C-alpha cells in the first residue's frame, strides 16, 4: 500500500503516519517542513500546497493508492481544489479530514450524514462565508464545506469525508483537554457547566487515525462519516477523571448555563467543551461504527494525555491554545458570587 499524507507532522497527521508505517505501508508526506519533524521512515517531500509548481513536483513522485489530507483546515476551497485537481490522476482514494461544522444545522440540531450542508462553491477564496451572531454557522464551516465540494469535483466517488467534532489525546494543539487537566491539578472550587449529566462525545486522535487508515485502504465507493464517540461520558465523569489522574484536591461547582452566560463566560473556549446548543453533542456516528470505527474509553484518553504532558509533551505551537480556559481571577469572582454552599462546591 502506497499512501500520501498531506501534512503528517503533528497531532492527527502524525498519528496517521505512525499507524500507516506500523501496517507496513510505504508513506510519502508533503508539507512545508515548518511545523514538527518528519517521521523517520517516510519519504518526505517539502513544498507549499498552495503553489501549483510545488504540487506538480509532488505529483511526479506518485502514484499512490490513497491520499489522506490532514492539512486543509486553514485553507480556502480554491486551494483544496488546486491540490485535488493536480493529484487526481496520481491517487486512488482521497480521504479528506473535514468537520461537523460543515452541517448547516450544527450545533443546533442532532446530526446524521444526511443532514444538509452549508453551501459554498468549490473554488471560493478565503473571503467566502460568515459567522452568525450566536457563533453559528461559522465562516470556518462554510470554507470546509467548500473544501469537500472541491474534492468531490475532482475525485467523484473516490472521495471519503471524515467529519469529526472534537478530537482529543496526546499531542493536542488546541488546548481543550490540557487546560482542564491543568485546572483540576490546581484544585480548589472548579467552575463547571451544568447539567453535570450531559454527555459529551469527543474522540481520541488515535482512534480517528485508525479509522482514517481503514478508509484509505477501502475499495468501495466513497462516503461521508461522522466521527464522534458513540458512548462518550458525562461532564461530571470527565471532570472526575481529570481530577483522578492529576491528583488535584478540588471539586466542581456546577453553575447553570444562565449563570455562566450572565457572567460573560464564553462558550466553547473559556470553559472548553461547554456549549449550550442542543445539537453540539448529538452527532450520530453509527455509520462510522458500522464501517469499523472503534473508540477507546475517554478515561483512557484523559490518562494518556496527562502522561504525555507529564513527559514534557509539547504540542506544535498554535494560536488556538491561548483561546482556551477562563482567567483564574474571573473564575474566582464568579464562584464568589454564588451562595455559600454552592461556592463551597
GROMACS .gro file of C-alpha atoms in nm:
model
  345
    1UNK     CA    1   0.000   0.000   0.000
    2UNK     CA    2   0.142   0.337  -0.105
    3UNK     CA    3  -0.003   0.636   0.075
    4UNK     CA    4   0.045   1.012   0.052
    5UNK     CA    5  -0.028   1.227   0.357
    6UNK     CA    6  -0.078   1.599   0.306
    7UNK     CA    7   0.063   1.726   0.636
    8UNK     CA    8   0.176   1.441   0.857
    9UNK     CA    9   0.397   1.604   1.120
   10UNK     CA   10   0.163   1.682   1.410
   11UNK     CA   11  -0.139   1.553   1.602
   12UNK     CA   12  -0.376   1.364   1.369
   13UNK     CA   13  -0.142   1.369   1.071
   14UNK     CA   14   0.143   1.233   1.282
   15UNK     CA   15  -0.079   0.954   1.417
   16UNK     CA   16  -0.193   0.865   1.064
   17UNK     CA   17   0.168   0.839   0.950
   18UNK     CA   18   0.272   0.628   1.251
   19UNK     CA   19  -0.022   0.395   1.202
   20UNK     CA   20   0.047   0.353   0.831
   21UNK     CA   21   0.412   0.270   0.892
   22UNK     CA   22   0.308   0.019   1.159
   23UNK     CA   23   0.093  -0.151   0.896
   24UNK     CA   24   0.393  -0.182   0.668
   25UNK     CA   25   0.276   0.079   0.419
   26UNK     CA   26   0.503   0.299   0.210
   27UNK     CA   27   0.433   0.659   0.315
   28UNK     CA   28   0.509   0.989   0.146
   29UNK     CA   29   0.442   1.313   0.334
   30UNK     CA   30   0.405   1.658   0.182
   31UNK     CA   31   0.436   1.971   0.393
   32UNK     CA   32   0.636   2.290   0.421
   33UNK     CA   33   0.870   2.147   0.684
   34UNK     CA   34   0.784   2.419   0.936
   35UNK     CA   35   0.554   2.254   1.193
   36UNK     CA   36   0.706   1.947   1.352
   37UNK     CA   37   0.957   1.695   1.226
   38UNK     CA   38   0.903   1.436   0.956
   39UNK     CA   39   0.859   1.086   1.098
   40UNK     CA   40   1.150   0.851   1.045
   41UNK     CA   41   1.070   0.607   0.768
   42UNK     CA   42   0.865   0.833   0.543
   43UNK     CA   43   0.960   0.978   0.208
   44UNK     CA   44   0.935   1.349   0.284
   45UNK     CA   45   0.858   1.596   0.005
   46UNK     CA   46   0.864   1.959   0.111
   47UNK     CA   47   0.663   2.227  -0.061
   48UNK     CA   48   0.367   2.460  -0.040
   49UNK     CA   49   0.035   2.303  -0.141
   50UNK     CA   50  -0.095   2.643  -0.249
   51UNK     CA   51   0.177   2.668  -0.517
   52UNK     CA   52   0.099   2.493  -0.845
   53UNK     CA   53   0.465   2.423  -0.925
   54UNK     CA   54   0.522   2.254  -0.588
   55UNK     CA   55   0.214   2.036  -0.639
   56UNK     CA   56   0.335   1.939  -0.985
   57UNK     CA   57   0.665   1.822  -0.838
   58UNK     CA   58   0.474   1.625  -0.576
   59UNK     CA   59   0.255   1.460  -0.840
   60UNK     CA   60   0.569   1.342  -1.018
   61UNK     CA   61   0.658   1.140  -0.705
   62UNK     CA   62   0.339   0.931  -0.737
   63UNK     CA   63   0.131   0.734  -0.792
   64UNK     CA   64  -0.029   0.639  -0.461
   65UNK     CA   65  -0.311   0.407  -0.369
   66UNK     CA   66  -0.458   0.671  -0.139
   67UNK     CA   67  -0.406   1.023  -0.012
   68UNK     CA   68  -0.504   1.145   0.334
   69UNK     CA   69  -0.547   1.520   0.363
   70UNK     CA   70  -0.491   1.639   0.720
   71UNK     CA   71  -0.365   1.988   0.633
   72UNK     CA   72  -0.657   2.175   0.476
   73UNK     CA   73  -0.819   2.317   0.791
   74UNK     CA   74  -0.686   2.669   0.732
   75UNK     CA   75  -0.710   2.665   0.353
   76UNK     CA   76  -0.984   2.812   0.133
   77UNK     CA   77  -1.171   2.580  -0.106
   78UNK     CA   78  -0.981   2.712  -0.409
   79UNK     CA   79  -0.654   2.582  -0.265
   80UNK     CA   80  -0.809   2.244  -0.183
   81UNK     CA   81  -0.937   2.231  -0.541
   82UNK     CA   82  -0.590   2.306  -0.677
   83UNK     CA   83  -0.437   2.012  -0.490
   84UNK     CA   84  -0.722   1.774  -0.574
   85UNK     CA   85  -0.711   1.855  -0.945
   86UNK     CA   86  -0.333   1.829  -0.960
   87UNK     CA   87  -0.320   1.492  -0.784
   88UNK     CA   88  -0.638   1.324  -0.909
   89UNK     CA   89  -0.458   1.120  -1.174
   90UNK     CA   90  -0.196   1.001  -0.926
   91UNK     CA   91  -0.416   0.870  -0.645
   92UNK     CA   92  -0.680   0.606  -0.593
   93UNK     CA   93  -0.884   0.715  -0.290
   94UNK     CA   94  -0.881   1.055  -0.123
   95UNK     CA   95  -0.961   1.062   0.250
   96UNK     CA   96  -1.041   1.418   0.345
   97UNK     CA   97  -1.044   1.527   0.709
   98UNK     CA   98  -1.339   1.763   0.740
   99UNK     CA   99  -1.555   1.867   1.037
  100UNK     CA  100  -1.910   1.862   1.173
  101UNK     CA  101  -1.904   2.239   1.119
  102UNK     CA  102  -1.994   2.176   0.754
  103UNK     CA  103  -2.352   2.100   0.860
  104UNK     CA  104  -2.598   2.386   0.825
  105UNK     CA  105  -2.777   2.283   1.145
  106UNK     CA  106  -2.473   2.231   1.369
  107UNK     CA  107  -2.475   2.285   1.665
  108UNK     CA  108  -2.849   2.344   1.691
  109UNK     CA  109  -2.990   2.006   1.589
  110UNK     CA  110  -2.891   1.637   1.607
  111UNK     CA  111  -2.692   1.535   1.301
  112UNK     CA  112  -2.659   1.242   1.065
  113UNK     CA  113  -2.467   1.228   0.739
  114UNK     CA  114  -2.789   1.313   0.554
  115UNK     CA  115  -2.823   1.648   0.735
  116UNK     CA  116  -2.795   1.947   0.498
  117UNK     CA  117  -2.455   2.104   0.442
  118UNK     CA  118  -2.360   2.469   0.424
  119UNK     CA  119  -2.342   2.599   0.067
  120UNK     CA  120  -2.001   2.709  -0.054
  121UNK     CA  121  -1.856   2.695  -0.409
  122UNK     CA  122  -1.559   2.460  -0.465
  123UNK     CA  123  -1.348   2.748  -0.596
  124UNK     CA  124  -1.430   3.001  -0.323
  125UNK     CA  125  -1.150   3.208  -0.176
  126UNK     CA  126  -1.099   3.270   0.195
  127UNK     CA  127  -1.340   3.565   0.199
  128UNK     CA  128  -1.646   3.344   0.142
  129UNK     CA  129  -1.890   3.278   0.426
  130UNK     CA  130  -1.975   3.441   0.754
  131UNK     CA  131  -2.013   3.365   1.123
  132UNK     CA  132  -2.360   3.407   1.274
  133UNK     CA  133  -2.432   3.634   1.567
  134UNK     CA  134  -2.467   3.335   1.803
  135UNK     CA  135  -2.148   3.176   1.673
  136UNK     CA  136  -2.318   2.957   1.414
  137UNK     CA  137  -2.288   2.891   1.133
  138UNK     CA  138  -1.919   2.972   1.110
  139UNK     CA  139  -1.709   3.105   0.830
  140UNK     CA  140  -1.484   2.808   0.901
  141UNK     CA  141  -1.777   2.574   0.837
  142UNK     CA  142  -1.855   2.738   0.503
  143UNK     CA  143  -1.491   2.709   0.399
  144UNK     CA  144  -1.471   2.343   0.496
  145UNK     CA  145  -1.796   2.267   0.311
  146UNK     CA  146  -1.645   2.426   0.004
  147UNK     CA  147  -1.334   2.212   0.052
  148UNK     CA  148  -1.549   1.899   0.048
  149UNK     CA  149  -1.713   2.013  -0.275
  150UNK     CA  150  -1.370   2.077  -0.426
  151UNK     CA  151  -1.257   1.722  -0.353
  152UNK     CA  152  -1.586   1.579  -0.480
  153UNK     CA  153  -1.550   1.771  -0.805
  154UNK     CA  154  -1.201   1.634  -0.866
  155UNK     CA  155  -1.232   1.280  -0.725
  156UNK     CA  156  -1.600   1.189  -0.755
  157UNK     CA  157  -1.687   0.867  -0.571
  158UNK     CA  158  -1.322   0.804  -0.485
  159UNK     CA  159  -1.352   1.064  -0.208
  160UNK     CA  160  -1.415   0.982   0.158
  161UNK     CA  161  -1.507   1.259   0.402
  162UNK     CA  162  -1.447   1.222   0.775
  163UNK     CA  163  -1.633   1.474   0.989
  164UNK     CA  164  -1.507   1.471   1.348
  165UNK     CA  165  -1.632   1.708   1.614
  166UNK     CA  166  -1.372   1.745   1.889
  167UNK     CA  167  -1.051   1.540   1.874
  168UNK     CA  168  -0.853   1.496   2.197
  169UNK     CA  169  -0.549   1.296   2.300
  170UNK     CA  170  -0.170   1.309   2.323
  171UNK     CA  171  -0.027   1.580   2.100
  172UNK     CA  172  -0.336   1.801   2.115
  173UNK     CA  173  -0.252   2.150   1.994
  174UNK     CA  174  -0.586   2.326   2.058
  175UNK     CA  175  -0.555   2.306   2.436
  176UNK     CA  176  -0.902   2.193   2.548
  177UNK     CA  177  -0.812   1.882   2.747
  178UNK     CA  178  -0.472   2.018   2.858
  179UNK     CA  179  -0.649   2.318   3.012
  180UNK     CA  180  -0.893   2.102   3.208
  181UNK     CA  181  -0.605   1.886   3.328
  182UNK     CA  182  -0.409   2.190   3.444
  183UNK     CA  183  -0.718   2.335   3.610
  184UNK     CA  184  -0.805   2.020   3.802
  185UNK     CA  185  -0.445   1.976   3.910
  186UNK     CA  186  -0.461   2.324   4.065
  187UNK     CA  187  -0.759   2.214   4.273
  188UNK     CA  188  -0.998   2.421   4.479
  189UNK     CA  189  -1.353   2.505   4.370
  190UNK     CA  190  -1.376   2.446   3.995
  191UNK     CA  191  -1.635   2.633   3.790
  192UNK     CA  192  -1.820   2.365   3.593
  193UNK     CA  193  -2.109   2.385   3.344
  194UNK     CA  194  -2.430   2.210   3.440
  195UNK     CA  195  -2.608   1.984   3.381
  196UNK     CA  196  -2.345   1.752   3.521
  197UNK     CA  197  -2.503   1.454   3.349
  198UNK     CA  198  -2.485   1.599   2.998
  199UNK     CA  199  -2.295   1.359   2.777
  200UNK     CA  200  -2.011   1.479   2.554
  201UNK     CA  201  -1.857   1.283   2.266
  202UNK     CA  202  -1.501   1.389   2.188
  203UNK     CA  203  -1.297   1.120   2.016
  204UNK     CA  204  -0.937   1.008   2.064
  205UNK     CA  205  -0.690   1.113   1.794
  206UNK     CA  206  -0.552   0.758   1.775
  207UNK     CA  207  -0.897   0.617   1.701
  208UNK     CA  208  -0.958   0.878   1.431
  209UNK     CA  209  -0.623   0.786   1.276
  210UNK     CA  210  -0.701   0.414   1.275
  211UNK     CA  211  -1.040   0.473   1.111
  212UNK     CA  212  -0.876   0.706   0.859
  213UNK     CA  213  -0.634   0.432   0.756
  214UNK     CA  214  -0.913   0.175   0.729
  215UNK     CA  215  -1.094   0.408   0.492
  216UNK     CA  216  -0.777   0.475   0.293
  217UNK     CA  217  -0.739   0.101   0.239
  218UNK     CA  218  -1.103   0.058   0.136
  219UNK     CA  219  -1.212  -0.038  -0.211
  220UNK     CA  220  -1.577   0.063  -0.226
  221UNK     CA  221  -1.733   0.390  -0.330
  222UNK     CA  222  -1.653   0.691  -0.117
  223UNK     CA  223  -1.882   0.813   0.158
  224UNK     CA  224  -1.909   1.062   0.442
  225UNK     CA  225  -1.877   0.964   0.808
  226UNK     CA  226  -1.945   1.146   1.131
  227UNK     CA  227  -1.656   1.063   1.362
  228UNK     CA  228  -1.766   1.101   1.723
  229UNK     CA  229  -1.754   0.883   2.031
  230UNK     CA  230  -2.058   0.652   2.028
  231UNK     CA  231  -2.081   0.640   2.408
  232UNK     CA  232  -1.896   0.945   2.534
  233UNK     CA  233  -1.909   1.038   2.901
  234UNK     CA  234  -2.088   1.291   3.118
  235UNK     CA  235  -1.929   1.621   3.208
  236UNK     CA  236  -1.922   1.504   3.569
  237UNK     CA  237  -1.735   1.189   3.467
  238UNK     CA  238  -1.498   1.399   3.257
  239UNK     CA  239  -1.404   1.630   3.544
  240UNK     CA  240  -1.383   1.340   3.789
  241UNK     CA  241  -1.142   1.161   3.557
  242UNK     CA  242  -0.928   1.474   3.522
  243UNK     CA  243  -0.914   1.512   3.900
  244UNK     CA  244  -0.821   1.146   3.941
  245UNK     CA  245  -0.527   1.146   3.701
  246UNK     CA  246  -0.387   1.481   3.815
  247UNK     CA  247  -0.437   1.420   4.187
  248UNK     CA  248  -0.599   1.761   4.219
  249UNK     CA  249  -0.769   1.836   4.552
  250UNK     CA  250  -1.066   2.013   4.403
  251UNK     CA  251  -1.435   1.973   4.341
  252UNK     CA  252  -1.664   2.108   4.071
  253UNK     CA  253  -1.911   2.385   4.142
  254UNK     CA  254  -2.193   2.333   3.895
  255UNK     CA  255  -2.325   2.656   3.750
  256UNK     CA  256  -2.631   2.680   3.529
  257UNK     CA  257  -2.594   2.790   3.168
  258UNK     CA  258  -2.791   3.104   3.258
  259UNK     CA  259  -2.548   3.193   3.537
  260UNK     CA  260  -2.246   3.135   3.317
  261UNK     CA  261  -2.389   3.344   3.034
  262UNK     CA  262  -2.490   3.623   3.277
  263UNK     CA  263  -2.128   3.632   3.397
  264UNK     CA  264  -1.998   3.659   3.042
  265UNK     CA  265  -1.834   3.317   3.022
  266UNK     CA  266  -1.752   3.244   2.659
  267UNK     CA  267  -1.894   2.918   2.537
  268UNK     CA  268  -1.657   2.661   2.384
  269UNK     CA  269  -1.341   2.845   2.490
  270UNK     CA  270  -1.341   2.981   2.847
  271UNK     CA  271  -1.489   2.653   2.969
  272UNK     CA  272  -1.364   2.421   2.696
  273UNK     CA  273  -1.617   2.167   2.561
  274UNK     CA  274  -1.913   2.362   2.706
  275UNK     CA  275  -2.176   2.491   2.468
  276UNK     CA  276  -2.548   2.527   2.530
  277UNK     CA  277  -2.679   2.437   2.185
  278UNK     CA  278  -2.888   2.119   2.177
  279UNK     CA  279  -2.706   1.953   1.888
  280UNK     CA  280  -2.344   2.017   1.979
  281UNK     CA  281  -2.306   1.670   2.134
  282UNK     CA  282  -2.581   1.498   1.934
  283UNK     CA  283  -2.375   1.376   1.640
  284UNK     CA  284  -2.471   1.028   1.520
  285UNK     CA  285  -2.157   0.816   1.449
  286UNK     CA  286  -2.345   0.492   1.376
  287UNK     CA  287  -2.242   0.483   1.009
  288UNK     CA  288  -1.876   0.509   1.109
  289UNK     CA  289  -1.918   0.246   1.380
  290UNK     CA  290  -2.074   0.010   1.124
  291UNK     CA  291  -1.774   0.078   0.899
  292UNK     CA  292  -1.525  -0.011   1.174
  293UNK     CA  293  -1.476   0.293   1.398
  294UNK     CA  294  -1.366   0.172   1.740
  295UNK     CA  295  -1.327   0.418   2.027
  296UNK     CA  296  -1.132   0.360   2.346
  297UNK     CA  297  -1.276   0.494   2.670
  298UNK     CA  298  -1.234   0.866   2.712
  299UNK     CA  299  -1.094   0.791   3.056
  300UNK     CA  300  -0.801   0.630   2.876
  301UNK     CA  301  -0.766   0.937   2.654
  302UNK     CA  302  -0.752   1.160   2.962
  303UNK     CA  303  -0.495   0.938   3.134
  304UNK     CA  304  -0.271   0.914   2.828
  305UNK     CA  305  -0.287   1.288   2.760
  306UNK     CA  306  -0.181   1.360   3.118
  307UNK     CA  307   0.107   1.113   3.084
  308UNK     CA  308   0.215   1.286   2.762
  309UNK     CA  309   0.208   1.627   2.929
  310UNK     CA  310   0.399   1.498   3.232
  311UNK     CA  311   0.663   1.358   2.999
  312UNK     CA  312   0.718   1.715   2.872
  313UNK     CA  313   0.476   1.673   2.586
  314UNK     CA  314   0.494   1.981   2.369
  315UNK     CA  315   0.230   2.038   2.104
  316UNK     CA  316   0.302   2.231   1.789
  317UNK     CA  317   0.256   2.597   1.873
  318UNK     CA  318  -0.084   2.716   1.761
  319UNK     CA  319  -0.276   3.038   1.830
  320UNK     CA  320  -0.589   2.847   1.937
  321UNK     CA  321  -0.412   2.724   2.252
  322UNK     CA  322  -0.428   3.072   2.404
  323UNK     CA  323  -0.804   3.095   2.340
  324UNK     CA  324  -0.892   2.820   2.586
  325UNK     CA  325  -0.950   2.850   2.956
  326UNK     CA  326  -1.107   3.103   3.189
  327UNK     CA  327  -0.884   3.353   3.366
  328UNK     CA  328  -0.838   3.244   3.730
  329UNK     CA  329  -0.938   3.586   3.860
  330UNK     CA  330  -1.259   3.586   3.657
  331UNK     CA  331  -1.338   3.233   3.771
  332UNK     CA  332  -1.281   3.327   4.136
  333UNK     CA  333  -1.512   3.629   4.109
  334UNK     CA  334  -1.787   3.416   3.957
  335UNK     CA  335  -1.751   3.150   4.226
  336UNK     CA  336  -1.757   3.415   4.497
  337UNK     CA  337  -2.087   3.549   4.363
  338UNK     CA  338  -2.268   3.221   4.430
  339UNK     CA  339  -2.444   3.139   4.761
  340UNK     CA  340  -2.222   2.989   5.031
  341UNK     CA  341  -2.297   2.617   4.985
  342UNK     CA  342  -2.266   2.645   4.608
  343UNK     CA  343  -1.938   2.836   4.628
  344UNK     CA  344  -1.803   2.568   4.856
  345UNK     CA  345  -1.890   2.303   4.596
   0.00000   0.00000   0.00000
